[in-house]
GROMACS .gro file of C-alpha atoms in nm:
model
  395
    1MET     CA    1   0.000   0.000   0.000
    2SER     CA    2   0.123   0.347  -0.090
    3THR     CA    3   0.225   0.588   0.187
    4ASN     CA    4   0.152   0.873  -0.056
    5ARG     CA    5   0.044   1.196   0.118
    6VAL     CA    6  -0.056   1.392  -0.192
    7ARG     CA    7  -0.393   1.569  -0.160
    8ILE     CA    8  -0.607   1.473  -0.460
    9ALA     CA    9  -0.941   1.639  -0.536
   10ILE     CA   10  -1.164   1.492  -0.807
   11VAL     CA   11  -1.438   1.718  -0.944
   12GLY     CA   12  -1.731   1.505  -1.058
   13ALA     CA   13  -1.872   1.170  -0.946
   14GLY     CA   14  -1.969   1.020  -1.279
   15ILE     CA   15  -1.813   0.711  -1.433
   16ALA     CA   16  -1.471   0.873  -1.478
   17GLY     CA   17  -1.454   1.029  -1.132
   18LEU     CA   18  -1.573   0.722  -0.942
   19THR     CA   19  -1.349   0.485  -1.138
   20LEU     CA   20  -1.048   0.703  -1.061
   21ALA     CA   21  -1.142   0.732  -0.695
   22GLY     CA   22  -1.195   0.357  -0.673
   23ALA     CA   23  -0.862   0.280  -0.839
   24LEU     CA   24  -0.677   0.523  -0.613
   25CYS     CA   25  -0.841   0.390  -0.298
   26ARG     CA   26  -0.760   0.034  -0.400
   27ALA     CA   27  -0.393   0.140  -0.431
   28GLY     CA   28  -0.400   0.301  -0.087
   29VAL     CA   29  -0.403   0.658  -0.218
   30ARG     CA   30  -0.658   0.882  -0.048
   31CYS     CA   31  -0.865   1.126  -0.249
   32ALA     CA   32  -1.180   1.336  -0.218
   33VAL     CA   33  -1.460   1.351  -0.476
   34TYR     CA   34  -1.673   1.665  -0.510
   35GLU     CA   35  -2.006   1.630  -0.691
   36GLN     CA   36  -2.251   1.909  -0.765
   37ALA     CA   37  -2.564   1.692  -0.730
   38PRO     CA   38  -2.713   1.689  -0.380
   39VAL     CA   39  -2.813   1.325  -0.424
   40LEU     CA   40  -2.605   1.079  -0.624
   41LEU     CA   41  -2.883   0.947  -0.845
   42GLU     CA   42  -2.746   0.837  -1.182
   43VAL     CA   43  -2.998   0.858  -1.465
   44GLY     CA   44  -2.982   0.748  -1.826
   45ALA     CA   45  -3.034   0.421  -2.006
   46GLY     CA   46  -2.798   0.153  -2.134
   47ILE     CA   47  -2.428   0.166  -2.218
   48GLN     CA   48  -2.188  -0.083  -2.373
   49LEU     CA   49  -1.859  -0.181  -2.211
   50SER     CA   50  -1.596  -0.342  -2.431
   51PRO     CA   51  -1.302  -0.553  -2.299
   52ASN     CA   52  -1.064  -0.256  -2.285
   53ALA     CA   53  -1.289  -0.125  -2.005
   54THR     CA   54  -1.415  -0.444  -1.843
   55ARG     CA   55  -1.065  -0.584  -1.776
   56ILE     CA   56  -1.005  -0.274  -1.563
   57LEU     CA   57  -1.336  -0.308  -1.380
   58HIS     CA   58  -1.261  -0.674  -1.308
   59ARG     CA   59  -0.922  -0.580  -1.163
   60LEU     CA   60  -1.104  -0.338  -0.935
   61GLY     CA   61  -1.299  -0.634  -0.798
   62LEU     CA   62  -1.630  -0.572  -0.976
   63ALA     CA   63  -1.661  -0.893  -1.182
   64GLY     CA   64  -1.919  -1.050  -0.952
   65ASP     CA   65  -2.123  -0.732  -0.915
   66LEU     CA   66  -2.128  -0.671  -1.290
   67ASP     CA   67  -2.232  -1.025  -1.373
   68LYS     CA   68  -2.538  -0.982  -1.148
   69VAL     CA   69  -2.675  -0.682  -1.337
   70ALA     CA   70  -2.517  -0.678  -1.683
   71VAL     CA   71  -2.571  -0.886  -1.997
   72ARG     CA   72  -2.297  -1.053  -2.201
   73PRO     CA   73  -2.425  -1.024  -2.559
   74LYS     CA   74  -2.338  -1.299  -2.803
   75SER     CA   75  -2.278  -1.066  -3.098
   76ILE     CA   76  -2.295  -0.721  -3.251
   77GLN     CA   77  -2.498  -0.707  -3.572
   78MET     CA   78  -2.501  -0.423  -3.823
   79ARG     CA   79  -2.830  -0.425  -4.010
   80ARG     CA   80  -2.976  -0.247  -4.310
   81TRP     CA   81  -3.243   0.010  -4.233
   82ASP     CA   82  -3.522  -0.107  -4.466
   83THR     CA   83  -3.476  -0.481  -4.521
   84GLY     CA   84  -3.319  -0.576  -4.189
   85ASP     CA   85  -3.042  -0.764  -4.372
   86VAL     CA   86  -2.737  -0.833  -4.152
   87LEU     CA   87  -2.446  -0.642  -4.306
   88MET     CA   88  -2.187  -0.760  -4.053
   89ARG     CA   89  -2.181  -0.981  -3.745
   90THR     CA   90  -1.909  -0.961  -3.478
   91GLY     CA   91  -1.908  -1.256  -3.241
   92LEU     CA   92  -1.881  -1.172  -2.872
   93GLY     CA   93  -1.964  -1.399  -2.578
   94ALA     CA   94  -1.711  -1.671  -2.503
   95GLU     CA   95  -1.517  -1.590  -2.820
   96CYS     CA   96  -1.455  -1.233  -2.705
   97LYS     CA   97  -1.355  -1.344  -2.354
   98ALA     CA   98  -1.110  -1.599  -2.496
   99MET     CA   99  -0.952  -1.354  -2.742
  100TYR     CA  100  -0.923  -1.048  -2.517
  101GLY     CA  101  -0.931  -1.190  -2.165
  102ALA     CA  102  -1.237  -0.990  -2.060
  103PRO     CA  103  -1.607  -0.987  -2.152
  104TYR     CA  104  -1.825  -0.745  -2.341
  105TYR     CA  105  -2.114  -0.613  -2.130
  106THR     CA  106  -2.432  -0.420  -2.190
  107ILE     CA  107  -2.552  -0.256  -1.869
  108HIS     CA  108  -2.781   0.012  -1.733
  109ARG     CA  109  -2.578   0.322  -1.658
  110ALA     CA  110  -2.731   0.342  -1.309
  111ASP     CA  111  -2.621  -0.015  -1.233
  112LEU     CA  112  -2.262   0.059  -1.339
  113HIS     CA  113  -2.266   0.376  -1.135
  114GLU     CA  114  -2.383   0.187  -0.827
  115CYS     CA  115  -2.106  -0.072  -0.871
  116LEU     CA  116  -1.844   0.203  -0.894
  117ARG     CA  117  -1.983   0.392  -0.597
  118GLY     CA  118  -1.923   0.083  -0.386
  119LEU     CA  119  -1.548   0.124  -0.445
  120VAL     CA  120  -1.536   0.468  -0.280
  121PRO     CA  121  -1.551   0.523   0.099
  122GLU     CA  122  -1.849   0.732   0.209
  123ASP     CA  123  -1.625   0.991   0.373
  124ALA     CA  124  -1.444   1.051   0.043
  125LEU     CA  125  -1.762   1.157  -0.141
  126HIS     CA  126  -1.890   1.514  -0.096
  127LEU     CA  127  -2.228   1.591  -0.252
  128GLY     CA  128  -2.389   1.928  -0.321
  129ARG     CA  129  -2.052   2.084  -0.401
  130ARG     CA  130  -2.078   2.264  -0.734
  131CYS     CA  131  -1.735   2.386  -0.844
  132VAL     CA  132  -1.751   2.745  -0.970
  133ALA     CA  133  -1.383   2.846  -0.975
  134VAL     CA  134  -1.042   2.683  -0.995
  135GLU     CA  135  -0.725   2.874  -0.909
  136GLU     CA  136  -0.387   2.711  -0.956
  137HIS     CA  137  -0.082   2.815  -0.754
  138ALA     CA  138   0.278   2.697  -0.758
  139ASP     CA  139   0.225   2.466  -0.461
  140GLY     CA  140  -0.143   2.373  -0.492
  141VAL     CA  141  -0.488   2.437  -0.633
  142GLU     CA  142  -0.783   2.611  -0.467
  143LEU     CA  143  -1.136   2.500  -0.553
  144ARG     CA  144  -1.426   2.731  -0.478
  145PHE     CA  145  -1.779   2.598  -0.458
  146GLU     CA  146  -2.119   2.757  -0.507
  147ASP     CA  147  -2.199   2.724  -0.136
  148GLY     CA  148  -1.901   2.948  -0.053
  149SER     CA  149  -1.674   2.671   0.072
  150THR     CA  150  -1.319   2.617  -0.053
  151VAL     CA  151  -1.074   2.329  -0.073
  152VAL     CA  152  -0.699   2.328  -0.135
  153ALA     CA  153  -0.533   2.028  -0.297
  154ASP     CA  154  -0.197   1.932  -0.443
  155LEU     CA  155  -0.375   1.805  -0.755
  156VAL     CA  156  -0.721   1.859  -0.907
  157VAL     CA  157  -0.871   1.618  -1.159
  158GLY     CA  158  -1.156   1.742  -1.375
  159ALA     CA  159  -1.405   1.459  -1.417
  160ASP     CA  160  -1.692   1.704  -1.459
  161GLY     CA  161  -1.807   1.628  -1.812
  162ILE     CA  162  -1.828   1.805  -2.143
  163ARG     CA  163  -1.887   2.146  -1.981
  164SER     CA  164  -1.604   2.105  -1.733
  165ALA     CA  165  -1.509   2.393  -1.504
  166VAL     CA  166  -1.159   2.246  -1.472
  167ARG     CA  167  -1.113   2.222  -1.849
  168ASP     CA  168  -1.199   2.592  -1.881
  169VAL     CA  169  -0.880   2.674  -1.688
  170LEU     CA  170  -0.666   2.475  -1.933
  171VAL     CA  171  -0.819   2.562  -2.271
  172SER     CA  172  -1.067   2.807  -2.420
  173ASP     CA  173  -1.306   2.621  -2.648
  174GLN     CA  174  -1.672   2.530  -2.680
  175PRO     CA  175  -1.870   2.210  -2.740
  176ARG     CA  176  -1.935   2.133  -3.108
  177PHE     CA  177  -2.293   2.056  -3.208
  178SER     CA  178  -2.314   1.745  -3.427
  179GLY     CA  179  -2.645   1.828  -3.592
  180GLN     CA  180  -2.791   1.508  -3.443
  181ALA     CA  181  -3.020   1.440  -3.150
  182VAL     CA  182  -3.064   1.105  -2.979
  183TYR     CA  183  -3.378   0.958  -2.827
  184ARG     CA  184  -3.317   0.709  -2.546
  185GLY     CA  185  -3.569   0.472  -2.398
  186LEU     CA  186  -3.626   0.143  -2.218
  187VAL     CA  187  -3.868  -0.137  -2.302
  188ALA     CA  188  -3.965  -0.432  -2.083
  189ALA     CA  189  -3.814  -0.737  -2.255
  190ASP     CA  190  -4.133  -0.939  -2.220
  191ARG     CA  191  -4.305  -0.691  -2.453
  192LEU     CA  192  -4.054  -0.784  -2.724
  193ALA     CA  193  -4.022  -1.156  -2.656
  194HIS     CA  194  -4.121  -1.237  -3.015
  195LEU     CA  195  -3.820  -1.037  -3.142
  196LEU     CA  196  -3.557  -1.145  -2.891
  197GLY     CA  197  -3.342  -1.453  -2.937
  198GLU     CA  198  -2.984  -1.467  -2.815
  199PRO     CA  199  -2.870  -1.141  -2.654
  200THR     CA  200  -2.738  -0.916  -2.930
  201VAL     CA  201  -2.637  -0.555  -2.990
  202SER     CA  202  -2.838  -0.456  -3.299
  203ILE     CA  203  -2.722  -0.149  -3.492
  204TRP     CA  204  -2.945  -0.031  -3.776
  205LEU     CA  205  -2.781   0.197  -4.031
  206GLY     CA  206  -2.978   0.421  -4.264
  207PRO     CA  207  -3.000   0.756  -4.442
  208GLY     CA  208  -2.924   1.040  -4.201
  209GLN     CA  209  -2.974   0.843  -3.880
  210HIS     CA  210  -2.927   0.511  -3.702
  211CYS     CA  211  -3.068   0.312  -3.411
  212VAL     CA  212  -2.904   0.078  -3.157
  213TRP     CA  213  -3.068  -0.157  -2.910
  214TYR     CA  214  -2.957  -0.430  -2.670
  215PRO     CA  215  -3.064  -0.603  -2.347
  216ILE     CA  216  -2.962  -0.472  -2.003
  217SER     CA  217  -3.058  -0.533  -1.639
  218GLY     CA  218  -2.995  -0.906  -1.659
  219GLY     CA  219  -3.210  -0.925  -1.972
  220ALA     CA  220  -3.520  -0.773  -1.812
  221LEU     CA  221  -3.502  -0.453  -2.018
  222VAL     CA  222  -3.410  -0.352  -2.371
  223SER     CA  223  -3.232  -0.018  -2.404
  224PHE     CA  224  -3.243   0.172  -2.731
  225ALA     CA  225  -3.085   0.489  -2.867
  226ALA     CA  226  -3.221   0.632  -3.191
  227THR     CA  227  -3.065   0.934  -3.361
  228THR     CA  228  -3.242   1.188  -3.577
  229PRO     CA  229  -3.137   1.515  -3.739
  230ALA     CA  230  -3.185   1.779  -3.469
  231GLY     CA  231  -3.262   2.088  -3.673
  232ASP     CA  232  -3.233   2.392  -3.446
  233TRP     CA  233  -3.293   2.199  -3.124
  234ARG     CA  234  -2.997   2.215  -2.882
  235ALA     CA  235  -3.114   2.099  -2.536
  236GLU     CA  236  -2.872   1.879  -2.338
  237SER     CA  237  -3.042   1.704  -2.048
  238TRP     CA  238  -3.083   1.340  -1.947
  239SER     CA  239  -3.433   1.433  -1.826
  240GLU     CA  240  -3.553   1.630  -2.132
  241GLN     CA  241  -3.866   1.451  -2.245
  242GLY     CA  242  -3.905   1.347  -2.607
  243SER     CA  243  -4.210   1.244  -2.806
  244VAL     CA  244  -4.247   0.876  -2.897
  245GLU     CA  245  -4.487   0.985  -3.171
  246ASN     CA  246  -4.224   1.213  -3.325
  247LEU     CA  247  -3.962   0.941  -3.297
  248VAL     CA  248  -4.184   0.685  -3.469
  249GLY     CA  249  -4.251   0.938  -3.742
  250ALA     CA  250  -3.879   0.997  -3.790
  251TYR     CA  251  -3.834   0.624  -3.859
  252ALA     CA  252  -4.120   0.592  -4.106
  253GLY     CA  253  -4.027   0.345  -4.380
  254TRP     CA  254  -3.770   0.164  -4.166
  255HIS     CA  255  -3.797  -0.209  -4.103
  256ASP     CA  256  -4.098  -0.323  -3.901
  257GLU     CA  257  -3.879  -0.495  -3.637
  258LEU     CA  258  -3.709  -0.167  -3.550
  259ARG     CA  259  -4.038   0.020  -3.542
  260GLN     CA  260  -4.187  -0.239  -3.306
  261VAL     CA  261  -3.909  -0.169  -3.054
  262ILE     CA  262  -3.967   0.207  -3.071
  263ASN     CA  263  -4.344   0.172  -3.053
  264ALA     CA  264  -4.314  -0.041  -2.737
  265ALA     CA  265  -4.124   0.230  -2.550
  266GLY     CA  266  -4.262   0.413  -2.253
  267PRO     CA  267  -4.131   0.767  -2.188
  268VAL     CA  268  -3.826   0.866  -2.394
  269THR     CA  269  -3.566   1.135  -2.342
  270ARG     CA  270  -3.414   1.352  -2.614
  271TRP     CA  271  -3.059   1.488  -2.608
  272ALA     CA  272  -2.874   1.712  -2.854
  273LEU     CA  273  -2.539   1.548  -2.934
  274HIS     CA  274  -2.221   1.750  -2.883
  275ASP     CA  275  -1.852   1.669  -2.870
  276ARG     CA  276  -1.537   1.883  -2.868
  277ASP     CA  277  -1.230   1.891  -3.086
  278THR     CA  278  -0.923   1.720  -2.945
  279ILE     CA  279  -0.689   1.952  -2.756
  280GLU     CA  280  -0.315   1.974  -2.719
  281ARG     CA  281  -0.312   2.068  -2.351
  282TRP     CA  282  -0.465   1.819  -2.107
  283THR     CA  283  -0.265   1.914  -1.802
  284SER     CA  284  -0.086   2.191  -1.620
  285GLU     CA  285   0.147   2.149  -1.325
  286ARG     CA  286  -0.140   2.053  -1.092
  287LEU     CA  287  -0.454   2.014  -1.305
  288THR     CA  288  -0.561   1.732  -1.534
  289LEU     CA  289  -0.871   1.589  -1.701
  290VAL     CA  290  -1.039   1.251  -1.741
  291GLY     CA  291  -1.334   1.125  -1.945
  292ASP     CA  292  -1.568   1.372  -2.115
  293ALA     CA  293  -1.387   1.664  -1.955
  294ALA     CA  294  -1.079   1.567  -2.159
  295HIS     CA  295  -1.226   1.424  -2.481
  296PRO     CA  296  -1.607   1.427  -2.512
  297MET     CA  297  -1.710   1.191  -2.791
  298LEU     CA  298  -2.030   1.124  -2.979
  299PRO     CA  299  -2.202   0.791  -2.899
  300PHE     CA  300  -2.121   0.639  -3.239
  301GLY     CA  301  -1.885   0.366  -3.126
  302ALA     CA  302  -1.974   0.285  -2.766
  303GLN     CA  303  -1.645   0.420  -2.628
  304GLY     CA  304  -1.735   0.717  -2.410
  305ALA     CA  305  -1.753   0.520  -2.085
  306ALA     CA  306  -1.471   0.287  -2.190
  307GLN     CA  307  -1.228   0.572  -2.257
  308ALA     CA  308  -1.320   0.736  -1.928
  309ILE     CA  309  -1.241   0.409  -1.749
  310GLU     CA  310  -0.910   0.379  -1.938
  311ASP     CA  311  -0.819   0.737  -1.839
  312ALA     CA  312  -0.896   0.669  -1.474
  313ALA     CA  313  -0.691   0.349  -1.467
  314ALA     CA  314  -0.391   0.509  -1.637
  315LEU     CA  315  -0.395   0.817  -1.412
  316ALA     CA  316  -0.422   0.603  -1.099
  317VAL     CA  317  -0.108   0.412  -1.201
  318CYS     CA  318   0.077   0.740  -1.262
  319LEU     CA  319  -0.024   0.870  -0.917
  320ARG     CA  320   0.032   0.559  -0.705
  321MET     CA  321   0.375   0.664  -0.580
  322ALA     CA  322   0.364   1.037  -0.653
  323THR     CA  323   0.457   1.285  -0.383
  324PRO     CA  324   0.335   1.647  -0.394
  325ASP     CA  325   0.661   1.754  -0.561
  326ALA     CA  326   0.628   1.478  -0.822
  327VAL     CA  327   0.272   1.567  -0.929
  328PRO     CA  328   0.373   1.771  -1.239
  329ALA     CA  329   0.587   1.486  -1.376
  330ALA     CA  330   0.311   1.232  -1.308
  331LEU     CA  331   0.054   1.441  -1.493
  332LYS     CA  332   0.286   1.492  -1.787
  333HIS     CA  333   0.341   1.117  -1.809
  334TYR     CA  334  -0.035   1.053  -1.797
  335ALA     CA  335  -0.105   1.296  -2.082
  336GLU     CA  336   0.175   1.151  -2.297
  337ILE     CA  337   0.017   0.807  -2.266
  338ARG     CA  338  -0.349   0.899  -2.307
  339LYS     CA  339  -0.354   1.171  -2.572
  340PRO     CA  340  -0.251   0.954  -2.870
  341ARG     CA  341  -0.491   0.677  -2.769
  342THR     CA  342  -0.795   0.901  -2.723
  343GLU     CA  343  -0.720   1.099  -3.039
  344THR     CA  344  -0.730   0.776  -3.240
  345VAL     CA  345  -1.060   0.673  -3.085
  346HIS     CA  346  -1.201   1.025  -3.131
  347ARG     CA  347  -1.121   1.019  -3.505
  348THR     CA  348  -1.284   0.677  -3.539
  349ILE     CA  349  -1.601   0.797  -3.365
  350ARG     CA  350  -1.629   1.103  -3.587
  351GLU     CA  351  -1.586   0.883  -3.894
  352ASN     CA  352  -1.865   0.660  -3.765
  353ALA     CA  353  -2.085   0.967  -3.728
  354ARG     CA  354  -2.044   1.013  -4.102
  355ASN     CA  355  -2.049   0.658  -4.235
  356HIS     CA  356  -2.338   0.532  -4.020
  357HIS     CA  357  -2.569   0.772  -4.203
  358PHE     CA  358  -2.489   0.731  -4.574
  359THR     CA  359  -2.782   0.748  -4.810
  360ASP     CA  360  -2.820   0.445  -5.034
  361GLY     CA  361  -2.565   0.454  -5.314
  362ALA     CA  362  -2.197   0.401  -5.391
  363GLN     CA  363  -2.064   0.518  -5.052
  364GLN     CA  364  -2.312   0.300  -4.867
  365ARG     CA  365  -2.225  -0.007  -5.075
  366SER     CA  366  -1.852   0.050  -5.023
  367ARG     CA  367  -1.905   0.086  -4.647
  368ASP     CA  368  -2.108  -0.234  -4.634
  369ARG     CA  369  -1.838  -0.429  -4.818
  370ALA     CA  370  -1.566  -0.291  -4.587
  371MET     CA  371  -1.764  -0.386  -4.277
  372ALA     CA  372  -1.818  -0.740  -4.399
  373GLU     CA  373  -1.447  -0.781  -4.473
  374ASN     CA  374  -1.275  -0.597  -4.185
  375TRP     CA  375  -1.505  -0.541  -3.886
  376GLY     CA  376  -1.497  -0.881  -3.720
  377LEU     CA  377  -1.386  -0.947  -3.363
  378ARG     CA  378  -1.019  -0.985  -3.454
  379GLY     CA  379  -1.035  -0.654  -3.640
  380GLN     CA  380  -1.113  -0.483  -3.308
  381ALA     CA  381  -0.781  -0.583  -3.152
  382TRP     CA  382  -0.650  -0.225  -3.158
  383LEU     CA  383  -0.949  -0.121  -2.945
  384TYR     CA  384  -1.052  -0.420  -2.734
  385GLY     CA  385  -0.700  -0.551  -2.675
  386TYR     CA  386  -0.563  -0.226  -2.533
  387ASP     CA  387  -0.461  -0.237  -2.166
  388ALA     CA  388  -0.443   0.115  -2.017
  389GLU     CA  389  -0.253   0.007  -1.706
  390GLN     CA  390   0.004  -0.189  -1.900
  391ALA     CA  391   0.050   0.105  -2.138
  392VAL     CA  392   0.168   0.313  -1.843
  393ALA     CA  393   0.383   0.035  -1.701
  394ARG     CA  394   0.559  -0.016  -2.034
  395SER     CA  395   0.634   0.352  -2.089
   0.00000   0.00000   0.00000
């Protein structure tokens, strides 16, 4: 166990912040997490966790907890919007576990959040603390909160999302609107029993939009995310209500199987999709970023949570033996490891945002051929086979 005395403050108790806190605590490094919400109630729907993330979560001791609430899908299928034809199938299940040493999960975001919260001591988590100012000094960082309180730390980690207060100290930029909105919803699996066979991630590609669905909550629920062109709408809120009627209308002419899933939904939320351009500066002497605060990505590749988990694992390794004087070097090392990796993933996600939505024609046919030839499980080695902790250890 480390005898490290560095004072670490993490701003934000989402997936990135809790994973980092859990990894640090497991290594014997104390930290404090400051979250603006007065109650830690994670909302949202389903997320996918690929082996590059789940191997880290298993090392943190969460394998048993995850297996109780998550689903291990047998495959990912890319399907054509109107006919339902399978354009590409990537085997998962036992094949994925054997190839990459960790499973692929689909899980409710709230269930993952609850698992991660269990890694963090209660006295390390401070709720109702909205960070409004960050001031860096030569020997520390002062955080000021909306309630008037302050905290001084040797190191501050921004895990506070796409509109990060910590990021604003490091770089001056704004979120980039993608032009797309996403509807998210949940359906009781027994309402879709006639459609459901083996657990699968189904991704339907079509002109201008796409839809993804998969089982979560031990198979009791089906989570879906359906994109549409957003027009002038810009709202970003997990709780912003959407119209099922409008969503069904947006998918008029699509395959009946997809429309049955959407029609079976209860309430849906609607979210305008933003990301940010990659940045050169992730860190200063005593500030750094993880997850969406560092590299917010569009949900067109199921890597937002996975990259946040990778960031947290890598940073925890860099900080295990750091003293207050060694913090700048540790943060520099972290950024050198993570920037190239996340930039590659970011480019891939932006390319997916384009190629998922081709209209029928030459580009669409070329994409379909490329998927069939190159997108199998082995073709994901660069992504699924990456080990964030080993990347630090080897450097």
